[in-house]
Coordinates of C-alpha atoms in Angstrom, one line a residue:
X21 CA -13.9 -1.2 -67.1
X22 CA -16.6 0.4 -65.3
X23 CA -18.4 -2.8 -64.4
X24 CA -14.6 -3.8 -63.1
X25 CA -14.4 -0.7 -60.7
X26 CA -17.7 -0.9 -59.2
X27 CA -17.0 -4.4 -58.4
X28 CA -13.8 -3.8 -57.0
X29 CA -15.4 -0.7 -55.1
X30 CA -18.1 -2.6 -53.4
X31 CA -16.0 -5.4 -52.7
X32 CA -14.0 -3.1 -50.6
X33 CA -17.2 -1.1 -48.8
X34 CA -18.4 -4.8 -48.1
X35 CA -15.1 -5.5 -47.0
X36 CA -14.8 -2.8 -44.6
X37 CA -18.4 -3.7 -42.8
X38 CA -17.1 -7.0 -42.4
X39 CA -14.4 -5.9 -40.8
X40 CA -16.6 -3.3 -38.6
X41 CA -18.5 -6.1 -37.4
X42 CA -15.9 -7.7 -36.3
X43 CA -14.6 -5.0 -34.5
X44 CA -18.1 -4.9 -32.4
X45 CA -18.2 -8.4 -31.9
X46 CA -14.9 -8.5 -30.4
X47 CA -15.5 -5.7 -28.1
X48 CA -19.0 -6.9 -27.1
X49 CA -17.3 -10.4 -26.2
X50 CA -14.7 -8.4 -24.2
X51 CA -17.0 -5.9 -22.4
X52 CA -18.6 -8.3 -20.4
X53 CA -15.8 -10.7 -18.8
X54 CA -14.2 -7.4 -18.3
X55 CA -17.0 -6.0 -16.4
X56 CA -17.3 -9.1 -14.3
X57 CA -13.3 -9.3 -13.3
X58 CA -13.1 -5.9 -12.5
X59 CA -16.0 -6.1 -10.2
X60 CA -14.1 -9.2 -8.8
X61 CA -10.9 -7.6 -8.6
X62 CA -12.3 -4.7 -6.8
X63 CA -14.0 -6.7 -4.2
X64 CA -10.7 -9.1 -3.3
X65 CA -8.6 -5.8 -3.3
X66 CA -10.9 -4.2 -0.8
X67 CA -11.3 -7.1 1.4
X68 CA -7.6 -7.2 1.4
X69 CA -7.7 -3.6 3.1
X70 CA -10.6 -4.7 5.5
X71 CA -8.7 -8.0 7.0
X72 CA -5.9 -5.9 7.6
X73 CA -7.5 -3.3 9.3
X74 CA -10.6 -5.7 10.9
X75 CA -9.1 -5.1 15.1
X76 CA -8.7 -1.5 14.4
X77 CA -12.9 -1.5 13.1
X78 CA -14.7 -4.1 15.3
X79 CA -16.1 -3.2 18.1
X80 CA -16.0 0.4 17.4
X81 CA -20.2 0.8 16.7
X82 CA -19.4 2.4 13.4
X83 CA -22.8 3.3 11.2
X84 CA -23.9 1.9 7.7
X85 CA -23.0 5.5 6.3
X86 CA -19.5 5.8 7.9
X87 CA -19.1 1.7 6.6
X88 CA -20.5 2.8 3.1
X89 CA -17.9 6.2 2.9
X90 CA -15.1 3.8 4.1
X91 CA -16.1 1.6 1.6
X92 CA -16.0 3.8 -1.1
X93 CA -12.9 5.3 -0.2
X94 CA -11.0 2.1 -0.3
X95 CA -12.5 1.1 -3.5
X96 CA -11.6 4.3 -5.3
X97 CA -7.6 4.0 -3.8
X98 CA -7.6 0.6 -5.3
X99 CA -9.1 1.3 -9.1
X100 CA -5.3 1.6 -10.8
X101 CA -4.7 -1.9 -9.6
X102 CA -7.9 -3.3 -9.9
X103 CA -7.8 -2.3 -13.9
X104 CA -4.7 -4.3 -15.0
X105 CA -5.7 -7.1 -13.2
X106 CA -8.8 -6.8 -15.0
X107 CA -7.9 -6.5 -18.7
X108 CA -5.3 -9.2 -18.3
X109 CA -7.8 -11.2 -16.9
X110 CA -10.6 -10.7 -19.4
X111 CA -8.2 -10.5 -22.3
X112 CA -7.5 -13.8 -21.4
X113 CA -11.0 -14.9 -21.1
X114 CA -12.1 -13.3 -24.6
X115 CA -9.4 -14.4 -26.7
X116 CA -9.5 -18.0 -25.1
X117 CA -13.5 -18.6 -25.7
X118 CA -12.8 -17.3 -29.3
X119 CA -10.0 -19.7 -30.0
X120 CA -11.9 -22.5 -28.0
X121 CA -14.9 -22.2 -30.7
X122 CA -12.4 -22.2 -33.5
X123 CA -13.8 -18.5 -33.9
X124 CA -10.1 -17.2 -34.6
X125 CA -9.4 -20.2 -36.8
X126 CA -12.4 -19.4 -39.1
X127 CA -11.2 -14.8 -39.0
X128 CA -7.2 -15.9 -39.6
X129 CA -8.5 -18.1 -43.1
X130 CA -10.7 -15.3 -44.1
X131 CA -7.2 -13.2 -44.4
X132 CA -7.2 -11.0 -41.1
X133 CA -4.7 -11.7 -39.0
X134 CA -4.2 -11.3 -35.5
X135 CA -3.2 -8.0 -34.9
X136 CA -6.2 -6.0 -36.6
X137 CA -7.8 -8.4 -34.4
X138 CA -6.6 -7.2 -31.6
X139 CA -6.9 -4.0 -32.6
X140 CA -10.3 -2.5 -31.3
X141 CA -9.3 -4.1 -27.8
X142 CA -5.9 -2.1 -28.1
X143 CA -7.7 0.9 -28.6
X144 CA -10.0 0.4 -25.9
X145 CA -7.2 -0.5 -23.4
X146 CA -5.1 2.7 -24.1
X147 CA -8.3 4.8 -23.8
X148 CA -9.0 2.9 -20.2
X149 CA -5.0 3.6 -19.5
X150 CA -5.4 7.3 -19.9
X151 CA -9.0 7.5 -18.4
X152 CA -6.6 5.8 -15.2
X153 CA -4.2 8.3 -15.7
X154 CA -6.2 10.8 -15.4
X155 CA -8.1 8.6 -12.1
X156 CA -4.9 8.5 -10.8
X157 CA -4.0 12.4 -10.9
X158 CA -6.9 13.9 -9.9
X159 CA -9.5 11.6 -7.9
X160 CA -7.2 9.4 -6.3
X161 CA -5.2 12.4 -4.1
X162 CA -8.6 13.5 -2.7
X163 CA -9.5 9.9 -2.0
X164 CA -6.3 9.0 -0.2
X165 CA -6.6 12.2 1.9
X166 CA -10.2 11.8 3.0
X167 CA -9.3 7.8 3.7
X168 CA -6.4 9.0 5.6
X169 CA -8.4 11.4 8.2
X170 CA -11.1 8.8 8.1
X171 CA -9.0 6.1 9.3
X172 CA -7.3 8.2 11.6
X173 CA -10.2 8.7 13.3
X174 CA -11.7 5.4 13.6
X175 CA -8.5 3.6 14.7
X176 CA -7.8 6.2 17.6
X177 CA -11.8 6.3 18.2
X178 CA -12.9 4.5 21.8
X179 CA -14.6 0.9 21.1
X180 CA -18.3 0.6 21.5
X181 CA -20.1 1.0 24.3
X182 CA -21.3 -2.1 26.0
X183 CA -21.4 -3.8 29.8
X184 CA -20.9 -7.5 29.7
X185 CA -22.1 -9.0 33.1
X186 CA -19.4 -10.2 35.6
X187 CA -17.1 -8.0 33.8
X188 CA -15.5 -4.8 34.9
X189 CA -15.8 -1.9 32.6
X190 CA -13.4 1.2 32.3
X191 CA -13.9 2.7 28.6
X192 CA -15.7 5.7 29.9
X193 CA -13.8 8.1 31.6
X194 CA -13.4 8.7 35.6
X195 CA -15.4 5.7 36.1
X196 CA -15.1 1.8 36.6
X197 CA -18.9 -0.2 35.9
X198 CA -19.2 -3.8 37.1
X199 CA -23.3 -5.3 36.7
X200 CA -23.7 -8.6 37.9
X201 CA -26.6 -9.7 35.6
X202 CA -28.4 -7.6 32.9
X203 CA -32.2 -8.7 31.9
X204 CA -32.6 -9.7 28.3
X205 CA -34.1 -6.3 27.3
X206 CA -30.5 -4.9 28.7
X207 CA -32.2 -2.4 30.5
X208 CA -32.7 -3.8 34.1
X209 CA -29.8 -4.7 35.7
X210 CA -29.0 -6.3 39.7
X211 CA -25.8 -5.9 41.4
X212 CA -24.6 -2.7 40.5
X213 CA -21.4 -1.6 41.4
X214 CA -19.8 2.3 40.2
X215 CA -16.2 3.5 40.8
X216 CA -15.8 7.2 40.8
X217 CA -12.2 8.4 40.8
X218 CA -12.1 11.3 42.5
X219 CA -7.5 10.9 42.7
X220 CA -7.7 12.0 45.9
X221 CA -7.9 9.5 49.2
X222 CA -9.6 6.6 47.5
X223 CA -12.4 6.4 45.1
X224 CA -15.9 7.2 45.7
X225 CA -18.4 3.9 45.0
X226 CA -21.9 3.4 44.3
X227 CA -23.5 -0.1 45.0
X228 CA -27.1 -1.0 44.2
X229 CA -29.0 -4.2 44.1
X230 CA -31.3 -3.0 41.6
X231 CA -32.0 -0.7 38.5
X232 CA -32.3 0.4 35.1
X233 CA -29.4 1.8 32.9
X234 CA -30.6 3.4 29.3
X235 CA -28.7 5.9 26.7
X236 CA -30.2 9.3 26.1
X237 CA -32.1 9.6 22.8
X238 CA -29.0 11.9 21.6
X239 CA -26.6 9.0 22.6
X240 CA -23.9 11.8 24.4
X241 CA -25.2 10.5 28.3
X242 CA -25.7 7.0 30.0
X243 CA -28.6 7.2 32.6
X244 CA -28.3 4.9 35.7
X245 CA -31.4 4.7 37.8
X246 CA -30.3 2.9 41.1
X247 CA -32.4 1.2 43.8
X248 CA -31.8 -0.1 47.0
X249 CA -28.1 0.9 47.5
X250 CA -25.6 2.6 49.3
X251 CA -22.9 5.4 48.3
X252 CA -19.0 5.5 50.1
X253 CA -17.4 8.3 49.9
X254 CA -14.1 9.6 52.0
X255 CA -13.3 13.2 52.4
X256 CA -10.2 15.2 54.0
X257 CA -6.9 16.1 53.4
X258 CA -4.6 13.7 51.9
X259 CA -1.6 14.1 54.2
X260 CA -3.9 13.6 57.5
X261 CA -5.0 11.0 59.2
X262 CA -8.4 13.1 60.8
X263 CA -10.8 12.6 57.9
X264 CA -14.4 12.0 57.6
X265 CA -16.3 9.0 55.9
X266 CA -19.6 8.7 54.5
X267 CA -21.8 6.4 53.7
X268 CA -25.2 7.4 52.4
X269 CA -28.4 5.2 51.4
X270 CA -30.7 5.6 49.1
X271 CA -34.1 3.6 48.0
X272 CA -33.4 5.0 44.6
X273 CA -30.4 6.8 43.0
X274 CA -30.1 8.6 39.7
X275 CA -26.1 8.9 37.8
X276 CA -25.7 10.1 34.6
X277 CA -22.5 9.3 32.8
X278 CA -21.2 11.1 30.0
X279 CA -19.9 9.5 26.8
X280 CA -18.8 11.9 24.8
X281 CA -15.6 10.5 24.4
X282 CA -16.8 7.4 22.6
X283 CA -18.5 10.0 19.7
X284 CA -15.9 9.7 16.7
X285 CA -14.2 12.8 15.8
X286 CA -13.3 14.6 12.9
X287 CA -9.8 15.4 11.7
X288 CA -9.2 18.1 9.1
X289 CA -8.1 16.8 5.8
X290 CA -5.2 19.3 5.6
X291 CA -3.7 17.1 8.7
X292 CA -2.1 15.0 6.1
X293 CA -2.3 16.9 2.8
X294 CA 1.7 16.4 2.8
X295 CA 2.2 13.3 2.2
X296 CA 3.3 12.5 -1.7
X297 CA 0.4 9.9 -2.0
X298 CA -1.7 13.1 -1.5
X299 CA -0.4 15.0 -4.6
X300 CA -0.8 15.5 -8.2
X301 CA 1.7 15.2 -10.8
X302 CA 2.1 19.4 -10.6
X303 CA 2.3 19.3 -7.1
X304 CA 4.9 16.6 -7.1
X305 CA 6.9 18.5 -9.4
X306 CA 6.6 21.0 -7.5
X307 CA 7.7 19.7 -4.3
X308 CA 10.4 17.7 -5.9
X309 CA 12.1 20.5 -7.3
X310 CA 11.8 22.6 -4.1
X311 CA 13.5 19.6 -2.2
X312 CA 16.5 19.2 -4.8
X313 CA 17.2 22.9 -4.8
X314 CA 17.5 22.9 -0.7
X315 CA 21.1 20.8 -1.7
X316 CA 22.7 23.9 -1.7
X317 CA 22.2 24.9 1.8
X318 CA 23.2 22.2 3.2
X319 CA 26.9 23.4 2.2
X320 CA 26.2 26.6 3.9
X321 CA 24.9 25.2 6.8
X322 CA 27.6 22.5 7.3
X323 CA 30.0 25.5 7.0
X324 CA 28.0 27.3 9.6
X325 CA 27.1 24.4 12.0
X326 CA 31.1 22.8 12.1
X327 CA 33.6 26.0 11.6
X328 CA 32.9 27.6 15.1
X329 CA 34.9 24.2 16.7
X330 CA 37.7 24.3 14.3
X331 CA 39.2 27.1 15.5
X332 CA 42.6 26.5 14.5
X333 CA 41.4 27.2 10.7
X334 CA 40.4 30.4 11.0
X335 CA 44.5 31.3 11.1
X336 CA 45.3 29.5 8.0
X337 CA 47.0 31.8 5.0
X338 CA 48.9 30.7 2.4
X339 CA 51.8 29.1 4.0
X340 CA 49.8 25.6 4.6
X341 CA 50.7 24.6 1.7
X342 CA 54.1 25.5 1.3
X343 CA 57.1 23.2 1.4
X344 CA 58.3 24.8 4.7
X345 CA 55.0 23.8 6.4
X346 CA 54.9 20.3 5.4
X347 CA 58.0 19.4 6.7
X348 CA 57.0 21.1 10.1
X349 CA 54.0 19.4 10.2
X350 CA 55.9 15.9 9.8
X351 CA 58.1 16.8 12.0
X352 CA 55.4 17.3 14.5
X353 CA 54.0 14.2 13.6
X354 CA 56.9 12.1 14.3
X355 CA 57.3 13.0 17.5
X356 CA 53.8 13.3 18.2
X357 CA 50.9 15.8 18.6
X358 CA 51.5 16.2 22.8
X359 CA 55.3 16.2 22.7
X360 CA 55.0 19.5 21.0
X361 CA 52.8 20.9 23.5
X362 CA 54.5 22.5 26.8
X363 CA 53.7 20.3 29.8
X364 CA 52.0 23.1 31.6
X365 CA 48.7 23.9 29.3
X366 CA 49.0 20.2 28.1
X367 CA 46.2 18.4 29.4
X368 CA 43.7 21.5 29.0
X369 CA 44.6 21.8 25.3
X370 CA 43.9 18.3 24.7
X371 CA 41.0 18.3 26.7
X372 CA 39.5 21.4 25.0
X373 CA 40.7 19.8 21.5
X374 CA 38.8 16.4 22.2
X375 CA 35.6 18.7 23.4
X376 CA 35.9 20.1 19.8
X377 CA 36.0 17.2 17.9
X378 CA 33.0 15.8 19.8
X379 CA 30.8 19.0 19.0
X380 CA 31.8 19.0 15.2
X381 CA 31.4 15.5 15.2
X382 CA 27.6 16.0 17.0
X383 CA 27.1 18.4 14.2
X384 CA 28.2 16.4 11.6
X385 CA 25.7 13.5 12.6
X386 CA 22.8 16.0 13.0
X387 CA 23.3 17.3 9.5
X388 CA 23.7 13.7 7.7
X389 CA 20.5 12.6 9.6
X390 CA 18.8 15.7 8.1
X391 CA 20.2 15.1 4.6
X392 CA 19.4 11.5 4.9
X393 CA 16.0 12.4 5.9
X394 CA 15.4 14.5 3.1
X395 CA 16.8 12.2 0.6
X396 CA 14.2 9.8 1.6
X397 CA 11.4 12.2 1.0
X398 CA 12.8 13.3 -2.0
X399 CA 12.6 9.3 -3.1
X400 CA 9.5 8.7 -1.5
X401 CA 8.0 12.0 -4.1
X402 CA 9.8 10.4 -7.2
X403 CA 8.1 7.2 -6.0
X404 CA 4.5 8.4 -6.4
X405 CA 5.4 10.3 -9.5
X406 CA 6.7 7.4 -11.3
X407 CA 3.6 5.4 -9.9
X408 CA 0.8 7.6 -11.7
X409 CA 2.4 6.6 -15.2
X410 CA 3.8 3.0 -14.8
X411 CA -0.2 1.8 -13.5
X412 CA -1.3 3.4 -16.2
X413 CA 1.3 1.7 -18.9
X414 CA 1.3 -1.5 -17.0
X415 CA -2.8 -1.9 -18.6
X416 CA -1.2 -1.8 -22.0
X417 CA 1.6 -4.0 -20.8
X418 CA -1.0 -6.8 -19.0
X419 CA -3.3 -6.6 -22.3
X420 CA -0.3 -7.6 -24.6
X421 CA 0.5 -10.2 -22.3
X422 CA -3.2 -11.4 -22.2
X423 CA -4.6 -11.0 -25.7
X424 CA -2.0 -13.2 -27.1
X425 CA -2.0 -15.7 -24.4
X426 CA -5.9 -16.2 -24.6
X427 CA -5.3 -17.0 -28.5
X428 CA -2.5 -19.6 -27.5
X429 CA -3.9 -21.6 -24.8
X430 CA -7.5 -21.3 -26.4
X431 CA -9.0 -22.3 -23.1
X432 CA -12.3 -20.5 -22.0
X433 CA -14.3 -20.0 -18.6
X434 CA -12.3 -18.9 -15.9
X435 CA -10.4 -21.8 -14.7
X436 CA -7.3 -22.0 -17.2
X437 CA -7.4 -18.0 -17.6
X438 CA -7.5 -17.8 -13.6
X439 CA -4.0 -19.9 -13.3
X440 CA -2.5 -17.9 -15.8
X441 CA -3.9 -14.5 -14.9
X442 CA -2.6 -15.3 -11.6
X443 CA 0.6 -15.5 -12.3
X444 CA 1.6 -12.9 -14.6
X445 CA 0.0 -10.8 -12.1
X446 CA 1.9 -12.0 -9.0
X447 CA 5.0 -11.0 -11.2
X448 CA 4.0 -7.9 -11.9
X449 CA 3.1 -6.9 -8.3
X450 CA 6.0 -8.4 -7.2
X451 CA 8.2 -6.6 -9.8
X452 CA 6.5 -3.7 -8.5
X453 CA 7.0 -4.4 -4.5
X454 CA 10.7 -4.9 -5.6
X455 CA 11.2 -1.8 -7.5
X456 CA 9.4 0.2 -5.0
X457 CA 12.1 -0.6 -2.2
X458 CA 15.0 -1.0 -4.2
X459 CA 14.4 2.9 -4.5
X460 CA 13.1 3.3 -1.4
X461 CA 17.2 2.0 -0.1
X462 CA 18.7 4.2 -2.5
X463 CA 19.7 1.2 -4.3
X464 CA 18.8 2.5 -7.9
X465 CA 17.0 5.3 -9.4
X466 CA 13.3 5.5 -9.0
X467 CA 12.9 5.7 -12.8
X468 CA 14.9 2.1 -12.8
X469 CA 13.0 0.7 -9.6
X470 CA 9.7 1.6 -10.6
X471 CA 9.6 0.5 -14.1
X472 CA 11.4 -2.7 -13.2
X473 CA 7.8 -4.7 -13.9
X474 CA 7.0 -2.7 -17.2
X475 CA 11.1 -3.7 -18.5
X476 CA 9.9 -7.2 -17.8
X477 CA 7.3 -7.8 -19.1
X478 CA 7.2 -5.9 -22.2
X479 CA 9.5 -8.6 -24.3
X480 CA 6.9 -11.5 -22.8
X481 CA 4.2 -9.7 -24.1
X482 CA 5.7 -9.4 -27.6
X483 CA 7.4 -13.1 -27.8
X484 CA 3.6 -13.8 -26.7
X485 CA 2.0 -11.4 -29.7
X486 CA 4.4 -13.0 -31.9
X487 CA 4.0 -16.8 -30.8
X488 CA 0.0 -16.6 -31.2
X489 CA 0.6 -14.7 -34.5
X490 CA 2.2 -17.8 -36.2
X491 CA 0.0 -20.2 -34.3
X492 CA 2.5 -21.5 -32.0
X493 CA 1.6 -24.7 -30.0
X494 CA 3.7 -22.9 -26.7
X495 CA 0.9 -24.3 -24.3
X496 CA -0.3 -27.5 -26.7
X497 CA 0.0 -30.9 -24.6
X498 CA -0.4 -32.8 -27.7
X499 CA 2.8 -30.9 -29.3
X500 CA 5.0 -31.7 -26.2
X501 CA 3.6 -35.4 -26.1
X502 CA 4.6 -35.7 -30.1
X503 CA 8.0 -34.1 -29.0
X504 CA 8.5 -36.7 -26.5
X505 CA 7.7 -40.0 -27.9
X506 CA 10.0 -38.6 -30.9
X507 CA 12.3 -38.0 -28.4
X508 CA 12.3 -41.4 -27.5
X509 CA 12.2 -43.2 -30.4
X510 CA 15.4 -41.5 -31.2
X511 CA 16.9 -42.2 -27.9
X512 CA 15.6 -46.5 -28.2
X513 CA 16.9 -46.6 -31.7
X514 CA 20.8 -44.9 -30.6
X515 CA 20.5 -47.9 -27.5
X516 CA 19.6 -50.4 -30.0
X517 CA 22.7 -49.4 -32.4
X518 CA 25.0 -49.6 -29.2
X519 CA 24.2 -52.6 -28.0
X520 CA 25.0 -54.5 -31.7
X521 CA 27.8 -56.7 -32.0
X522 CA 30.7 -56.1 -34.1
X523 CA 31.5 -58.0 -37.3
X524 CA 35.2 -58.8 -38.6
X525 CA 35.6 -55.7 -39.6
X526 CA 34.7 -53.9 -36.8
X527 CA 31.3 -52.7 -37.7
X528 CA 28.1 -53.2 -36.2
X529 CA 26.2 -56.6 -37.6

């Protein structure tokens, strides 16, 4: 009996290290495609942001640390959906090379099924879904608001400075540069021509057959040293007629030109700290509840803004409702609103009347634009509060989707997982896209509109689970060819009884 418990004992301790093993060799095989595909995911997201955004950066002679923070900022706004893209992806991958070398054939007939399989990976998938949670809460506000300022500043930023020849150039202010041919060291130039507005009788000019233009060592000045030229300039008062004109030569010339303007500034975060993709889930709440509690003053105010042009109801009792008054007030009605009226104050009262409707209507408008406004933002809030959660469930939702799909198709590499990644993943963003402005149109709720994808695709993630369990042949070519030349046998041998000629007794021969 002793013997018999031991036995049993260490089959169960030897059990449980097989079983440990397996866990690490299951997450080592997944760390590494997932690494990879994130990386990949990452770098297509981002270039995504710079092709969009590639006439608002070129030419503006940005540096390799304002590129590198820009960089880095885009990168770190595009981590939640970088991560499901990922883990669907490399789930895929994994679970395809391990059913490609038989690998799950050989775990399933040593009695472990599928779903303590899949288990490690599960656990490391919800820890990654809080860890972007958490990403999402608390990084990704500060990221979005620095981007924000950031990008701010480069779009509205001057482009670079630089003189083609033959070509007129006006970026720096108050003056207009034309150079007729530039050496290959860009510094000596011929055929120099400088417009100076002055906005008063016509601008002052500068034209030089010779010189050399440099930037200060601090970059804030442009230097032209002129030689052999001649300087216009017109003086006197506008209106008159007497003025005096000068022309002045010069064997050499120096104008300095300031470019101070083309420096990129700096714009305070706090500029844009109000917009909801700025906030945390607190703040949100926050701002969400402050916006539904202002509902109530809109009554007040709509009672404020439209009761000073209805006049008339400021003389209402309790005889409007009465019997007495409703037959009056037919009665008026039938013969009409004017006919009641005495001829000599008619056409002021109606004109005064019609003045009143207008300026309660003008109010009306004015508060329904205001309300609609704030709806909107109130949307817009619910939006990015929804967001923070449904990214983070939509890892979960991708991995269910992924890790059973891998063991179906049992394809490897990143070809057949690719095509399939692909897809799931343009249905989930465009679940998303669809959601997003469904709510956004005050179509549905945001709670309906932004976990439209996650309602999706949660029953094809466990049909999946439950088709790889019980080894279904979903995406087998040779299951679908046996279906089909079944198919047709059946199909031959029904034309084959049809066409048969009757006997006597009316049956086939």
């Amino acid at each position: 009996m002793g013997k018999h418990y031991i036995c049993h004992a260490s089959n169960i301790r030897t059990s449980r290290q097989v079983i440990k093993k397996l866990d690490i060799l299951i997450i080592r095989a997944f760390l590494g495609p997932f690494v990879a595909t994130f990386i990949i995911s990452l770098f297509v997201l981002i270039m995504q942001f710079f092709w969009l955004y590639i006439d608002d950066l070129v030419g503006k002679g940005l540096d390799m640390v304002t590129l590198a923070k820009l960089t880095g900022l885009v990168a770190i706004g595009w981590i939640p959906l970088a991560l499901p893209l990922a883990l669907l992806l490399s789930s895929i991958m994994t679970f395809g090379n391990l059913g490609e070398t038989f690998e799950i054939v050989a775990i399933k007939s040593a009695g472990i099924s599928l779903a303590r399989f899949m288990r490690p990976l599960l656990l490391v998938t919800i820890l990654l879904s809080g860890l972007a949670f958490l990403f999402s809460n608390n990084i990704i506000p500060v990221a979005q608001l620095k981007l924000a300022s950031l990008k701010y500043d480069i779009i509205v930023s001057k482009p670079a400075f630089e003189i083609k020849e033959g070509v007129f150039f006006d970026k720096i202010e108050g003056f207009v540069i034309k150079i007729g041919k530039k050496e290959k060291n860009d510094s000596i130039i011929h055929n120099v021509v400088i417009y100076e507005r002055n906005y008063q009788l016509q601008d002052n000019m500068i034209v030089a057959n010779d010189g050399v233009m440099r930037v200060t060592p601090d970059k804030k000045f442009l230097e032209f040293t002129l030689k052999n030229g001649w300087r216009y300039e017109e003086r006197g008062p506008r209106i008159s007629t007497n003025t005096e004109y000068i022309r002045m030569g010069f064997k050499e010339y120096k104008k300095v030109l300031d470019l101070r303007s083309f420096k990129m500034s700096k714009t305070e975060d706090s500029a844009f700290r109000y917009d909801p993709k700025m906030l945390s889930i607190r703040q949100l709440n926050h701002s969400i509840d402050s916006l539904v509690k202002g509902d109530s003053v809109y009554k007040k105010r709509a009672l404020a803004d439209i009761m000073p042009y209805l006049v008339f109801i400021r003389y209402r009792d309790s005889i409007w409702t009465s019997a007495d008054s409703l037959k009056s007030f037919k009665a008026i009605g039938k013969q009409g609103f004017a006919g009641s009226i005495p001829d000599s104050i008619k056409v002021r009262v109606i004109e005064r009347a019609h003045s009143q409707l207008v300026s309660a209507q003008n109010a009306a408008k004015n508060l329904a634009t205001d309300y609609k406004f704030k709806s909107a933002g109130v949307r817009l809030h619910e939006i990015e509060w929804h967001r923070k959660f449904t990214l983070s469930a939509a890892c979960i939702v991708l991995f269910l989707i992924g890790a059973p799909l891998g063991a179906i198709i049992r394809k490897g590499g990143l070809g057949t997982p690719l095509v399939f990644a692909i897809i799931f993943f343009v249905l989930f963003h465009l679940m998303n896209t669809v959601g997003e402005k469904i709510v956004k149109e005050s179509v549905t709720t945001a709670f309906a509109g932004m976990w439209l994808s996650t309602a999706v695709l949660i029953p094809i993630g466990f049909f999946l689970t439950y088709k790889a369990m019980r080894d279904s042949q979903l995406f087998n070519k040779e299951f679908y060819y046996r279906s089909y030349v079944q198919l047709k046998k059946i199909f031959t041998n029904l034309n084959k009884t049809g066409k048969q000629k009757p006997d006597d007794y009316g049956q086939p021969a």
